Tab-separated table of C-alpha atoms in Angstrom:
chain	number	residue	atom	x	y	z
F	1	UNK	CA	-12.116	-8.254	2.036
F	2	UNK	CA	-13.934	-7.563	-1.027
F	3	UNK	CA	-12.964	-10.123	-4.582
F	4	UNK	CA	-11.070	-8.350	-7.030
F	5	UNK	CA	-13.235	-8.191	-10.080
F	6	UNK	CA	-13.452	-11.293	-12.611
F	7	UNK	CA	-11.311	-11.933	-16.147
F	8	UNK	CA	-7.890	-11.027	-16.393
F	9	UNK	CA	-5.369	-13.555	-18.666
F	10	UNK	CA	-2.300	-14.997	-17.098
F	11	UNK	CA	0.728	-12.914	-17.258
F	12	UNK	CA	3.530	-14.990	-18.766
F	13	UNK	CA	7.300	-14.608	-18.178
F	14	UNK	CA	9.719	-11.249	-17.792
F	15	UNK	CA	11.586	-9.847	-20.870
F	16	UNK	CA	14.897	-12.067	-20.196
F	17	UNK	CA	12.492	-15.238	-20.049
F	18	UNK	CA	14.426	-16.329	-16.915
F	19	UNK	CA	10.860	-15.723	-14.320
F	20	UNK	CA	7.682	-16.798	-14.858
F	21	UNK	CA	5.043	-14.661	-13.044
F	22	UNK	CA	2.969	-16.817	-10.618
F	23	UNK	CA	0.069	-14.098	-10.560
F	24	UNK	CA	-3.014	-15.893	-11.086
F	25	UNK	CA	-4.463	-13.399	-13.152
F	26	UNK	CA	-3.333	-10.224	-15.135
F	27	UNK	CA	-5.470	-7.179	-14.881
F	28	UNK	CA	-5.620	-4.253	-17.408
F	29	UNK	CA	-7.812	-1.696	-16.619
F	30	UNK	CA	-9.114	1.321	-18.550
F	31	UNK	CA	-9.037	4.007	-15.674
F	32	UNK	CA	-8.047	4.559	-12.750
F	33	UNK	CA	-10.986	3.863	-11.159
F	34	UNK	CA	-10.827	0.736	-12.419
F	35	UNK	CA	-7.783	-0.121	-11.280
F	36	UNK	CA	-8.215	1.505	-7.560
F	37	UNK	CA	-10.982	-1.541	-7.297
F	38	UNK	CA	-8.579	-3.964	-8.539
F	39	UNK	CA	-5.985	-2.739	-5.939
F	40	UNK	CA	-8.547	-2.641	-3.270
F	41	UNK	CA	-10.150	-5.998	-3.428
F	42	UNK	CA	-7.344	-8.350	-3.638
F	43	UNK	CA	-5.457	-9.460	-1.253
F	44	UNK	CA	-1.940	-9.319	-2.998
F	45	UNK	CA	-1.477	-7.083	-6.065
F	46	UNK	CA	1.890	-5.587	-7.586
F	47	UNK	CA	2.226	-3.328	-10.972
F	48	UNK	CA	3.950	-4.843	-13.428
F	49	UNK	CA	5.689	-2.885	-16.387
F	50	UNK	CA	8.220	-3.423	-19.164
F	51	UNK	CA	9.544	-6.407	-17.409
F	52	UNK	CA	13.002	-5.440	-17.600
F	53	UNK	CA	13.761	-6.659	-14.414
F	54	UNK	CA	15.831	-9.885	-13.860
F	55	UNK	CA	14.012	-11.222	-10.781
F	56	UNK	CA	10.892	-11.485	-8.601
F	57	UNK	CA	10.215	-8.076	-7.255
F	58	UNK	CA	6.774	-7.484	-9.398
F	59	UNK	CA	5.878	-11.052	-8.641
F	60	UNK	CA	3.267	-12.408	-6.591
F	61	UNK	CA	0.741	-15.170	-6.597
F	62	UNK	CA	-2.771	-13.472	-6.565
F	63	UNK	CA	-3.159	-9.902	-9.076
F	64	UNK	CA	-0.863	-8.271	-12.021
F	65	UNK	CA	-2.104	-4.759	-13.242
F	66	UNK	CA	-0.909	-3.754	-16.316
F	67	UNK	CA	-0.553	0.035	-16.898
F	68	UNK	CA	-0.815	0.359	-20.641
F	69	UNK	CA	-4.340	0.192	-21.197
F	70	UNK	CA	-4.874	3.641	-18.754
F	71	UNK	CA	-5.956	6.506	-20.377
F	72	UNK	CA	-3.976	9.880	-20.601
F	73	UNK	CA	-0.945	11.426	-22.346
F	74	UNK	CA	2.384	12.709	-21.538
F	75	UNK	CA	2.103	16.490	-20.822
F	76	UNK	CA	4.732	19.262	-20.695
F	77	UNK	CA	4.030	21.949	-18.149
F	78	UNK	CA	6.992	24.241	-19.467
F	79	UNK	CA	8.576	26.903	-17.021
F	80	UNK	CA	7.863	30.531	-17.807
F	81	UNK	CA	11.593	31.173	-18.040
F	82	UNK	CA	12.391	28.298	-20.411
F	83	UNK	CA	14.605	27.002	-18.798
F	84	UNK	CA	12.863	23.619	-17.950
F	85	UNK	CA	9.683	22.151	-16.767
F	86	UNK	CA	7.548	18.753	-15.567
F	87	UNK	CA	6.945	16.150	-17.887
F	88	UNK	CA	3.501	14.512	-16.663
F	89	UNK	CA	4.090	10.681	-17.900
F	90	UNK	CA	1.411	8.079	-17.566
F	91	UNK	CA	2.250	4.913	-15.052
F	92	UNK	CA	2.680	2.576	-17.940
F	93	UNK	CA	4.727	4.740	-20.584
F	94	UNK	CA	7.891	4.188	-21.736
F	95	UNK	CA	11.019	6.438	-22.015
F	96	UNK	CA	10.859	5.440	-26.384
F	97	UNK	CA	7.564	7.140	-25.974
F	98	UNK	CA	8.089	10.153	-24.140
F	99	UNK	CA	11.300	11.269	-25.852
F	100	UNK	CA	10.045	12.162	-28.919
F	101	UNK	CA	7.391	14.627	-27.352
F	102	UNK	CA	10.026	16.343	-25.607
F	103	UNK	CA	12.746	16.449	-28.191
F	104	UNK	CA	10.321	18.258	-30.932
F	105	UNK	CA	9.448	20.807	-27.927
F	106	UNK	CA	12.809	21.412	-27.595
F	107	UNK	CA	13.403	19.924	-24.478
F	108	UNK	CA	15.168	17.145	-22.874
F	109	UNK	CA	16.094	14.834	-19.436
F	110	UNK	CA	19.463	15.158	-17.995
F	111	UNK	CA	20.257	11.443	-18.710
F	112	UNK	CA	19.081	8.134	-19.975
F	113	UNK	CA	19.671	4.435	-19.229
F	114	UNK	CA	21.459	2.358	-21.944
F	115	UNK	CA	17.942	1.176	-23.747
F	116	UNK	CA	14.790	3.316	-23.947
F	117	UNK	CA	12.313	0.362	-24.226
F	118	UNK	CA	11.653	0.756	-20.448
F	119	UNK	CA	9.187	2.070	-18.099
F	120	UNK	CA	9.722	5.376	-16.603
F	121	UNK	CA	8.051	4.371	-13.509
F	122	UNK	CA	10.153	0.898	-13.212
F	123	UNK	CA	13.096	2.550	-14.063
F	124	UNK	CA	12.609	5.364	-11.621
F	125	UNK	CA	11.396	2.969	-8.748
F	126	UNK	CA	14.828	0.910	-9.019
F	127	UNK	CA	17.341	3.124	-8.932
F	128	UNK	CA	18.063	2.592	-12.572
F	129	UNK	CA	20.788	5.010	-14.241
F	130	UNK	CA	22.974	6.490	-17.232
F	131	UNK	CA	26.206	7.628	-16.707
F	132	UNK	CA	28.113	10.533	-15.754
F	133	UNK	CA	30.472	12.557	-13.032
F	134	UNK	CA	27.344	14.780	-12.332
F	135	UNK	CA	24.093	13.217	-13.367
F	136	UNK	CA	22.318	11.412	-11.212
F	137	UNK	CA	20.023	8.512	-11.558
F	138	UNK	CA	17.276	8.669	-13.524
F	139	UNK	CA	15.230	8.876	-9.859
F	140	UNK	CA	16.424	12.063	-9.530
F	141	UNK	CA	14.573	13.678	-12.061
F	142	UNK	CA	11.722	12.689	-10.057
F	143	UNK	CA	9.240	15.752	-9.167
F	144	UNK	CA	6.163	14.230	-8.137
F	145	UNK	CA	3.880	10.679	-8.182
F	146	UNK	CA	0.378	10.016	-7.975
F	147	UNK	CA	-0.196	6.468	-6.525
F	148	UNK	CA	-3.126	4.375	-5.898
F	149	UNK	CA	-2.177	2.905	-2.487
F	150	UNK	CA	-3.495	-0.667	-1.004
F	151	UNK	CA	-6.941	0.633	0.451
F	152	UNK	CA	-8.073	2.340	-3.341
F	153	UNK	CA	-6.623	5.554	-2.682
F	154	UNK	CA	-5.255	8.079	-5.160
F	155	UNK	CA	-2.390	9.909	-3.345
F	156	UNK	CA	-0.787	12.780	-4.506
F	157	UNK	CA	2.826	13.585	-3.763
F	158	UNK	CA	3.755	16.635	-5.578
F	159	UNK	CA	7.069	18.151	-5.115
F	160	UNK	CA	8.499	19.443	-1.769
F	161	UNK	CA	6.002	16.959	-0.374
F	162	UNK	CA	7.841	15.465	2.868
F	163	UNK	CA	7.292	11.352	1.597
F	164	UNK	CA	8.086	11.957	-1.923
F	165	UNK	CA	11.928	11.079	-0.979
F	166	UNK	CA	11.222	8.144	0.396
F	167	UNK	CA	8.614	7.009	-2.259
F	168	UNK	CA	10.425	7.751	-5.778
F	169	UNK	CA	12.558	4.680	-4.838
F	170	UNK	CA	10.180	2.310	-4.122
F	171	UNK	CA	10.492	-0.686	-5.176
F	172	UNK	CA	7.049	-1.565	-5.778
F	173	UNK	CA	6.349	-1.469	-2.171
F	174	UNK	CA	4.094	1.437	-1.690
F	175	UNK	CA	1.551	1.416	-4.461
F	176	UNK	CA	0.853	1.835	-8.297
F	177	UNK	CA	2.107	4.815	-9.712
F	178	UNK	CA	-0.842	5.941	-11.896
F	179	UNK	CA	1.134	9.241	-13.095
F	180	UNK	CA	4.868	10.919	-12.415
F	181	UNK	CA	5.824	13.919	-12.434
F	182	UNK	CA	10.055	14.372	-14.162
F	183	UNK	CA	12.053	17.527	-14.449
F	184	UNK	CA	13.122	18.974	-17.917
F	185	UNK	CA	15.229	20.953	-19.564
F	186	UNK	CA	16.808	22.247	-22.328
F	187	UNK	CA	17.591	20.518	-25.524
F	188	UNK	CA	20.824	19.681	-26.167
F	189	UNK	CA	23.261	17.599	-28.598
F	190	UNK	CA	26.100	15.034	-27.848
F	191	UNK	CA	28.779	12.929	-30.124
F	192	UNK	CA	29.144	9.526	-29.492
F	193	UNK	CA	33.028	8.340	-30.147
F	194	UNK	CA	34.626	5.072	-29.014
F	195	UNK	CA	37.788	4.415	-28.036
F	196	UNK	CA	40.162	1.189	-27.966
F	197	UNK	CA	43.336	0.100	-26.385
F	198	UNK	CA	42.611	1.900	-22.730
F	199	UNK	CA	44.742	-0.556	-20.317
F	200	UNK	CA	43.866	-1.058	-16.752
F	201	UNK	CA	46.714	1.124	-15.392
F	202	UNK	CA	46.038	4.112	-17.333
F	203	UNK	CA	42.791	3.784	-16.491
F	204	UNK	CA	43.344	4.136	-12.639
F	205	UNK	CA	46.360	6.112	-12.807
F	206	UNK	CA	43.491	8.898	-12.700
F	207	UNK	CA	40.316	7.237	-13.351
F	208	UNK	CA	38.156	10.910	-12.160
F	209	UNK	CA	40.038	11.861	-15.007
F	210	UNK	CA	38.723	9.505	-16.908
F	211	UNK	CA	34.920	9.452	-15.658
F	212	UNK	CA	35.262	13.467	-15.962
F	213	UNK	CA	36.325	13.793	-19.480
F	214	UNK	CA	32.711	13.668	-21.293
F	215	UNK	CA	29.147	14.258	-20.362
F	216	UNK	CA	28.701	10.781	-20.292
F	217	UNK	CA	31.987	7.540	-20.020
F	218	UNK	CA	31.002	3.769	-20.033
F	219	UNK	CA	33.595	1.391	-19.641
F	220	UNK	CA	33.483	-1.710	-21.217
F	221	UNK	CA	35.604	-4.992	-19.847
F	222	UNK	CA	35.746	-8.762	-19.077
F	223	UNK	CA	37.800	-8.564	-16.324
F	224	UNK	CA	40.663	-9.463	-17.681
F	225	UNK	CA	41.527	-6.103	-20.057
F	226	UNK	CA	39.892	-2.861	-20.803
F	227	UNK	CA	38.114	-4.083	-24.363
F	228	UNK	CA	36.451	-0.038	-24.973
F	229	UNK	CA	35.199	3.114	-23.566
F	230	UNK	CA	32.043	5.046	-24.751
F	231	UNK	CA	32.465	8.618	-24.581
F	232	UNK	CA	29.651	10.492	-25.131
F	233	UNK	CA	30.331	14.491	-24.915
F	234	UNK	CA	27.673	17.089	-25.645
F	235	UNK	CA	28.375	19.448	-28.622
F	236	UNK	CA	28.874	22.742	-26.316
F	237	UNK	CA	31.702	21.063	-24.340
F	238	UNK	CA	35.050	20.612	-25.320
F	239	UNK	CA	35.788	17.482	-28.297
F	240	UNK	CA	37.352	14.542	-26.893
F	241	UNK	CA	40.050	13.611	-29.700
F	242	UNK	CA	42.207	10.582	-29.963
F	243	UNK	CA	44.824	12.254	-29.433
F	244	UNK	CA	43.854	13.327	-25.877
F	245	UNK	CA	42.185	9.987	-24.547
F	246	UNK	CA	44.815	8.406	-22.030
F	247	UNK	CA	46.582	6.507	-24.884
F	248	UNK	CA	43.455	4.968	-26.215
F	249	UNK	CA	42.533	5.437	-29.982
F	250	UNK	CA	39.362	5.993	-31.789
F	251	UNK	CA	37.660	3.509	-33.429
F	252	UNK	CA	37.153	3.607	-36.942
F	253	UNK	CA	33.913	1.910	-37.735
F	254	UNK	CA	31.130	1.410	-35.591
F	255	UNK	CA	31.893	-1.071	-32.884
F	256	UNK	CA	29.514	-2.772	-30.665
F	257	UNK	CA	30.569	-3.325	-26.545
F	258	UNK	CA	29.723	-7.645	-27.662
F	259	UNK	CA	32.059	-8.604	-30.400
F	260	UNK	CA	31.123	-10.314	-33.238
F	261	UNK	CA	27.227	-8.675	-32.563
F	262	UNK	CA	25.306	-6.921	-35.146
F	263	UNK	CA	25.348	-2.656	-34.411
F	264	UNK	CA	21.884	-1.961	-36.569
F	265	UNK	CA	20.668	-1.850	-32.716
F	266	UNK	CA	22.956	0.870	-31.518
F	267	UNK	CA	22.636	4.471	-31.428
F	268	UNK	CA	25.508	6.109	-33.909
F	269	UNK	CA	28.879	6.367	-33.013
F	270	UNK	CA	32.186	7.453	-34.618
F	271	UNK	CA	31.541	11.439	-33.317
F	272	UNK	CA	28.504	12.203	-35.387
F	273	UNK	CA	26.012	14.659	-33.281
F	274	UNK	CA	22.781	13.645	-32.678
F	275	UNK	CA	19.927	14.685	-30.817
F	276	UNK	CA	20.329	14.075	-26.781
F	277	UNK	CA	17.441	11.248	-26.711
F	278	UNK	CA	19.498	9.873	-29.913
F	279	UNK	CA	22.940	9.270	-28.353
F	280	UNK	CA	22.428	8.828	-24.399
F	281	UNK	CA	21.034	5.323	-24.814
F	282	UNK	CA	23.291	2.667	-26.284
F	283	UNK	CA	20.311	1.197	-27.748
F	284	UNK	CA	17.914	2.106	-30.116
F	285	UNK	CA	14.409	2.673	-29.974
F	286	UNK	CA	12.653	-0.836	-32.175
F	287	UNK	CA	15.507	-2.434	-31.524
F	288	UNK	CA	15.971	-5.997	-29.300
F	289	UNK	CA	18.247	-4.386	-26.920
F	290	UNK	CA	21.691	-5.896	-26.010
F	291	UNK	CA	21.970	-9.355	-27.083
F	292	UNK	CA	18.451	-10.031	-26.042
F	293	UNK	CA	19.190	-13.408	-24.822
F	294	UNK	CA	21.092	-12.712	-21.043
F	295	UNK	CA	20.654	-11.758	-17.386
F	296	UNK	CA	22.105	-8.976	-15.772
F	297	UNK	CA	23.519	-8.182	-12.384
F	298	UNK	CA	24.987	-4.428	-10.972
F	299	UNK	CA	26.566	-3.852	-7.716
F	300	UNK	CA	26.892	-0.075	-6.698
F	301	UNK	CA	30.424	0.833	-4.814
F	302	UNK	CA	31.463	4.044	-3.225
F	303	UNK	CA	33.706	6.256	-5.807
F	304	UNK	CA	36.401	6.397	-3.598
F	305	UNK	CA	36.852	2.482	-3.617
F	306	UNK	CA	36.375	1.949	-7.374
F	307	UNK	CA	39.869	1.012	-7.704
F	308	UNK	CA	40.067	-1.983	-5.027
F	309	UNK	CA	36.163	-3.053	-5.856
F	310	UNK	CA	37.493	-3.470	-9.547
F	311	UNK	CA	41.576	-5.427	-8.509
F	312	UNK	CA	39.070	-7.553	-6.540
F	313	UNK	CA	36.884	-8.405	-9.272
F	314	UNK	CA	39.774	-8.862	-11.793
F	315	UNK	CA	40.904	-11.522	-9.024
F	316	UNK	CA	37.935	-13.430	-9.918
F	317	UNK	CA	38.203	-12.921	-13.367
F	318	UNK	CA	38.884	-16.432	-14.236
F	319	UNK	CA	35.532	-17.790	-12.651
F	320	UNK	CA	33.705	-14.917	-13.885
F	321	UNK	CA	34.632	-15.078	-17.651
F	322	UNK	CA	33.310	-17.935	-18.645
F	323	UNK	CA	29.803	-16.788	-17.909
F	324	UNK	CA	29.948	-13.623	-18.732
F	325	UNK	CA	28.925	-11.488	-21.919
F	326	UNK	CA	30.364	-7.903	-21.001
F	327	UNK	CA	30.760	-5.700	-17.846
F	328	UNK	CA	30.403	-1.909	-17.912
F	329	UNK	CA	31.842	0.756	-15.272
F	330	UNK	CA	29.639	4.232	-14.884
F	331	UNK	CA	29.657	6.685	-12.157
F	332	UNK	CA	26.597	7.984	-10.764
F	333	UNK	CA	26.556	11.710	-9.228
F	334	UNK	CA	25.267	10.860	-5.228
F	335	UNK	CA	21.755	11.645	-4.095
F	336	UNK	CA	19.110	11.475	-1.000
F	337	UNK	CA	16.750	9.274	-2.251
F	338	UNK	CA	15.992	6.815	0.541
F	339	UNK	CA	16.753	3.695	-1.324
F	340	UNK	CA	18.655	5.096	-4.415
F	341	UNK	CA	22.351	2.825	-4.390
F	342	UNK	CA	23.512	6.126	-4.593
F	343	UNK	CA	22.174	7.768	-1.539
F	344	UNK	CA	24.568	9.567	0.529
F	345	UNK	CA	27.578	9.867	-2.160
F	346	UNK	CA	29.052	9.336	-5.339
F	347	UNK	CA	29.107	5.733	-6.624
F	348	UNK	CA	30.893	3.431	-9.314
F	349	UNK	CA	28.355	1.204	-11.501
F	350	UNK	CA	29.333	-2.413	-11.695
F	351	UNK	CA	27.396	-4.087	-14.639
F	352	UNK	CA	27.459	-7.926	-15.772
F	353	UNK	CA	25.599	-8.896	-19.003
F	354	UNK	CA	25.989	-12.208	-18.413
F	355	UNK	CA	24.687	-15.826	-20.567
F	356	UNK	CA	21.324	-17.018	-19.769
F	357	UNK	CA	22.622	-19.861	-17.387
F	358	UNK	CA	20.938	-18.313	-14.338
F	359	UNK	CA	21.995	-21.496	-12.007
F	360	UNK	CA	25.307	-20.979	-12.628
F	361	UNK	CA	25.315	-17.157	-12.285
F	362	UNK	CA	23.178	-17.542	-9.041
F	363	UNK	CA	26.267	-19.493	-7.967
F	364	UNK	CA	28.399	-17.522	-8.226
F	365	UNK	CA	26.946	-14.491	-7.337
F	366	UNK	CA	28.130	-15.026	-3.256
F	367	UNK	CA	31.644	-15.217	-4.256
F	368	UNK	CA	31.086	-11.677	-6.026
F	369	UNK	CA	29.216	-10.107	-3.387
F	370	UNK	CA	31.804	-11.442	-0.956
F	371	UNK	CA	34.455	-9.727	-2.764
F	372	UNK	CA	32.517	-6.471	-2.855
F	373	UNK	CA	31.508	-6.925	1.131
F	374	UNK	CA	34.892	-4.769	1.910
F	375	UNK	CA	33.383	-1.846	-0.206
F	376	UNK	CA	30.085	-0.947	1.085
F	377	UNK	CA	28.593	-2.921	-2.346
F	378	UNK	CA	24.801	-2.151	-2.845
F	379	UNK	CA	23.459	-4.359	-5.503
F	380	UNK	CA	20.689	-2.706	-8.346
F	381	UNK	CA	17.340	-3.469	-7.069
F	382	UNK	CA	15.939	-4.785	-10.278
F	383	UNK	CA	18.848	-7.438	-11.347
F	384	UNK	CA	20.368	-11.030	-9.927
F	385	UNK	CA	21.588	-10.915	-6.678
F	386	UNK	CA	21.634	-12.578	-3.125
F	387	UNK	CA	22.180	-9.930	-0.775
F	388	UNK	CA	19.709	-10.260	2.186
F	389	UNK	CA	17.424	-7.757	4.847
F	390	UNK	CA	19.994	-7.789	6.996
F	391	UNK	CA	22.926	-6.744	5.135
F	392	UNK	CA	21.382	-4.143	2.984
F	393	UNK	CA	19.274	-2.375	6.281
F	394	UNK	CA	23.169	-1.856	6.980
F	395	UNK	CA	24.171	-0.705	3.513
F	396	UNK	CA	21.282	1.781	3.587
F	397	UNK	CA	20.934	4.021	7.166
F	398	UNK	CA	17.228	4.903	6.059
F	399	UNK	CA	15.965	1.599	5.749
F	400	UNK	CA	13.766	2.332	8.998
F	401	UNK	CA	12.439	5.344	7.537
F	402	UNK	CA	11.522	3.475	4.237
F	403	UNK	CA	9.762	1.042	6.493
F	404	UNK	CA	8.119	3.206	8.208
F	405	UNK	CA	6.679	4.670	5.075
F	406	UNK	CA	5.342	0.992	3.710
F	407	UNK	CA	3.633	0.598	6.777
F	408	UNK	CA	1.654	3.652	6.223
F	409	UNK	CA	0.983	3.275	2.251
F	410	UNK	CA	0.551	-0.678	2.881
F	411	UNK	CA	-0.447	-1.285	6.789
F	412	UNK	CA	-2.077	-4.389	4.907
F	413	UNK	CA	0.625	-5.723	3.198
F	414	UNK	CA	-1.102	-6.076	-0.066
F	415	UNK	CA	1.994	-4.924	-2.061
F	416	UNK	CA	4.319	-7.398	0.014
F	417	UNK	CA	5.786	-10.318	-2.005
F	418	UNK	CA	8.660	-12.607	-1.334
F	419	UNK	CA	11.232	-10.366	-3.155
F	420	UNK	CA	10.497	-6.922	-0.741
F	421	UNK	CA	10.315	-9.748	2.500
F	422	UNK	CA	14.138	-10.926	1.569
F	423	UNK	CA	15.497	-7.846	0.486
F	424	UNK	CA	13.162	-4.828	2.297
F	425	UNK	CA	12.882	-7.190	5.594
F	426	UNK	CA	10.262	-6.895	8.616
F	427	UNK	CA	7.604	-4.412	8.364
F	428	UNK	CA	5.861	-5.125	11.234
């Protein structure tokens, strides 16, 4: 096997400071070329990106690339109808940077995670999500990736290409996504209003209800009461007033989901419109996201159980509390992404911002997963958790085709690290 070539600087820790990347050295290379030789000579590579994730899945012990330093720009391929498009985003760009370009086009994505300071391809490859009775993940706008796979390759998957479903979830595992391809549409505007007071029974006396009755519903809790709900409608549906919110009133200044916290971070509230890209994500763009100082775990649950998942996590409430910063409910619209947590159906988001005492939180992560066994729980691929191989091949029925797919991208295992051999399982 050939030697990767020479330099590279070490890569430091992840964005919650809670991993330290073992990666002897941290490549950044200035084309694609470039970087197909640093994928091709080493023996263990993996892409890393925004580090927004909480544990070890772009971590290895021989190469990092870096996708910032590649050349090339976002660019729209509009449809000749109007009525949407591709976005063509570079492998190491950021949502914060590709919104703008499509908002002064007129144009927008069907939903956005809480912070935009992330990649697209890391988000994207994880399953990560917004909110919403019928959006899906961010995966699923999705139309096409070109990746670099372990032997130097650039492979093209455009859409309608028979792997691309089983490679826009991918954990890392198949390659480096040098470019990807996401579906646009429209601009549009939406309100941001928060509401107070919800209680746990009105809540589920029709939660659909609930989920249904904006664009876009976060719910915020510690387990032990309802503390807000986001509601975020767009302007061309029907106002959400006070007076109409299951019994919950409208705050009256801006309110952030962590009490006592600053809201110069957050996107505006209190029912002022605002540009899509402007009110999807909680967060701004320049902002420390969040507190900034946590570590975060999600567990996915069918819809239809979101009721007993959540009375079995309010049982726990009393351990859980004391580590914990804020949870949030979402619903995510189902999909057939191979490894998407929503594959195969609807689902109910299960967030925990929780203090930076990972030994703790790593503690008591079984006794949360155990309570969420009953329910089918899938955990987010890019936070804390302890699920194993075994239990999630059962969670997802297309593990083996996933598999199957690594061993053709990978048949070296270059892209193979500790995380993917605990959670992905046998390849061979």
């Amino acid at each position: 096997m050939s030697t990767p070539p020479a330099g590279g600087s070490r890569p430091g820790t992840n964005w919650a400071g809670n991993l330290t990347y073992r990666a002897a050295r941290l490549h950044r290379p200035a084309s694609v070329a470039e970087l197909q030789a640093v994928v091709a000579g080493s023996e263990r590579v993996k892409a890393l990106g925004s580090r927004h994730c909480f544990n070890d899945i772009a971590d290895t012990r021989a190469d990092l690339v870096a996708l910032d330093g590649l050349p090339g720009e976002v660019q729209l391929e509009p449809s000749p109808d109007g009525s949407g498009g591709t976005a063509w985003v570079p492998g190491g760009a950021r949502y914060s940077e590709l919104l703008p370009r499509l908002a002064e086009r007129g144009f927008a994505l069907h939903n956005l995670a809480s912070l935009p300071h992330i990649t697209v391809v890391g988000a994207t490859a994880t399953g990560t999500h917004g909110s919403g009775n019928r959006n899906g993940s961010l995966s699923t706008a999705v139309t096409g990736l070109e990746i670099v796979r372990s032997d130097g390759e650039l492979v093209r998957l455009p859409a309608g290409h028979p792997d691309l479903p089983g490679a826009v979830v991918h954990l890392g595992a198949l390659g480096v996504v040098t470019r990807i391809g996401l579906r646009f549409q429209p601009t549009f505007q939406v309100r941001t209003t928060v509401f107070v007071g919800l209680t746990w029974d009105r809540l589920f006396a029709d939660f659909d209800a609930v989920a249904d009755a904006a664009y876009s519903v976060s719910v915020f809790t510690d387990w032990h009461e309802v503390t807000q709900v986001w509601v975020k409608a767009r302007t061309d549906e029907p106002e959400v007033t006070p007076e109409e919110f299951f019994g919950a009133r409208a705050a009256t200044v801006p309110t952030h989901m962590l009490p006592g916290t600053p809201v110069e971070n957050l996107t505006d509230q209190l029912g002022l419109p605002g540009e899509w890209h402007e009110r999807l994500p909680h967060f701004r763009t320049g902002f420390t996201p969040s507190n900034g100082d946590e570590l975060q775990t999600e567990y996915f649950v069918p819809r239809r159980h979101g009721q007993q998942a959540c009375d079995a996590l309010r049982r726990l409430a009393p351990r859980i509390a004391p580590l914990l910063q804020v949870s949030e409910l979402r619903t995510v619209a189902a999909d057939e992404l191979r490894l998407s947590p929503a594959q195969g159906g609807d689902v109910l988001a299960l967030h925990f911002t929780w203090l930076p005492d990972e030994e703790r939180v790593r503690a008591l992560l079984p006794e949360i997963e155990a309570a969420l066994r009953p329910f089918g729980a899938r955990p987010h691929w890019g936070k804390l958790f302890t699920t194993g191989a075994d239990e999630l091949a059962a969670r997802y029925p297309r593990m083996p085709e996933f598999r199957e797919l690594v061993r053709r991208y990978d048949p070296r295992g270059a892209f193979r690290n500790d995380y993917l051999d605990r959670t992905v399982g046998a390849f061979d």
